[in-house]
Amino acid sequence: MTPIWFALLVVAWLFVRRSPHHISRHEAHIAHLRDDSTE
């Protein structure tokens, strides 16, 4: 495992821990776009 990938994982983990509400909002947005594309 390269240090670069490890650093990216740590940053992503911290980002998810700091803003769980942002992640859920993003998933809801993707679901909304998916519903629009099905019509």
Backbone as numpy.savetxt, mean C-alpha at the origin, in Angstrom:
# Nx Ny Nz CAx CAy CAz Cx Cy Cz
20.14 -11.66 0.44 19.29 -10.46 0.44 20.17 -9.22 0.44
19.96 -8.38 -0.52 20.80 -7.18 -0.64 20.35 -6.11 0.36
21.29 -5.30 0.84 20.94 -4.24 1.81 19.89 -3.28 1.26
19.89 -3.07 -0.06 18.92 -2.14 -0.65 17.50 -2.67 -0.47
17.31 -3.96 -0.76 15.97 -4.55 -0.60 15.56 -4.53 0.86
16.53 -4.79 1.76 16.22 -4.78 3.19 15.78 -3.39 3.64
16.46 -2.36 3.13 16.11 -0.98 3.48 14.71 -0.65 2.97
14.41 -1.10 1.74 13.08 -0.83 1.18 11.99 -1.51 2.01
12.27 -2.73 2.47 11.28 -3.44 3.28 11.04 -2.71 4.60
12.12 -2.22 5.21 11.99 -1.50 6.49 11.19 -0.22 6.30
11.49 0.51 5.23 10.76 1.76 4.96 9.29 1.47 4.71
9.01 0.44 3.92 7.62 0.09 3.62 6.89 -0.34 4.89
7.58 -1.10 5.74 6.97 -1.57 6.99 6.64 -0.40 7.90
7.57 0.55 8.02 7.34 1.74 8.84 6.19 2.57 8.28
6.14 2.67 6.95 5.08 3.45 6.31 3.71 2.84 6.60
3.62 1.53 6.51 2.35 0.85 6.77 1.96 0.99 8.23
2.95 0.89 9.14 2.65 1.00 10.58 2.21 2.42 10.93
2.75 3.42 10.25 2.43 4.80 10.59 1.10 5.25 10.01
0.68 4.67 8.90 -0.55 5.16 8.27 -1.44 4.01 7.78
-2.02 3.24 8.71 -2.92 2.15 8.29 -4.19 2.68 7.65
-4.62 3.86 8.07 -5.84 4.43 7.50 -5.62 4.80 6.04
-4.39 5.18 5.69 -4.09 5.54 4.30 -4.14 4.29 3.43
-3.66 3.17 3.96 -3.66 1.92 3.20 -5.10 1.48 2.92
-5.95 1.53 3.95 -7.34 1.10 3.76 -8.05 2.02 2.78
-7.72 3.32 2.83 -8.34 4.26 1.90 -7.89 3.95 0.48
-6.64 3.55 0.32 -6.11 3.23 -1.00 -6.80 1.99 -1.56
-6.99 0.98 -0.70 -7.66 -0.25 -1.15 -9.09 0.05 -1.56
-9.77 0.93 -0.82 -11.15 1.29 -1.16 -11.18 2.01 -2.50
-10.17 2.83 -2.75 -10.10 3.56 -4.01 -9.91 2.59 -5.18
-9.04 1.58 -4.97 -8.80 0.59 -6.03 -10.09 -0.20 -6.29
-10.80 -0.55 -5.23 -12.05 -1.30 -5.40 -13.06 -0.46 -6.16
-13.07 0.84 -5.88 -14.01 1.74 -6.58 -13.66 1.80 -8.06
-12.37 1.90 -8.37 -11.96 1.95 -9.78 -12.30 0.64 -10.47
-12.15 -0.47 -9.75 -12.44 -1.78 -10.33 -13.93 -1.88 -10.65
-14.77 -1.35 -9.78 -16.22 -1.38 -10.02 -16.57 -0.54 -11.25
-15.90 0.59 -11.41 -16.16 1.45 -12.56 -15.77 0.75 -13.86
-14.68 -0.02 -13.82 -14.20 -0.65 -15.05 -15.08 -1.83 -15.45
-15.80 -2.41 -14.49 -16.63 -3.58 -14.81 -17.90 -3.15 -15.53
-18.33 -1.92 -15.34 -19.57 -1.47 -15.98 -19.37 -1.17 -17.46
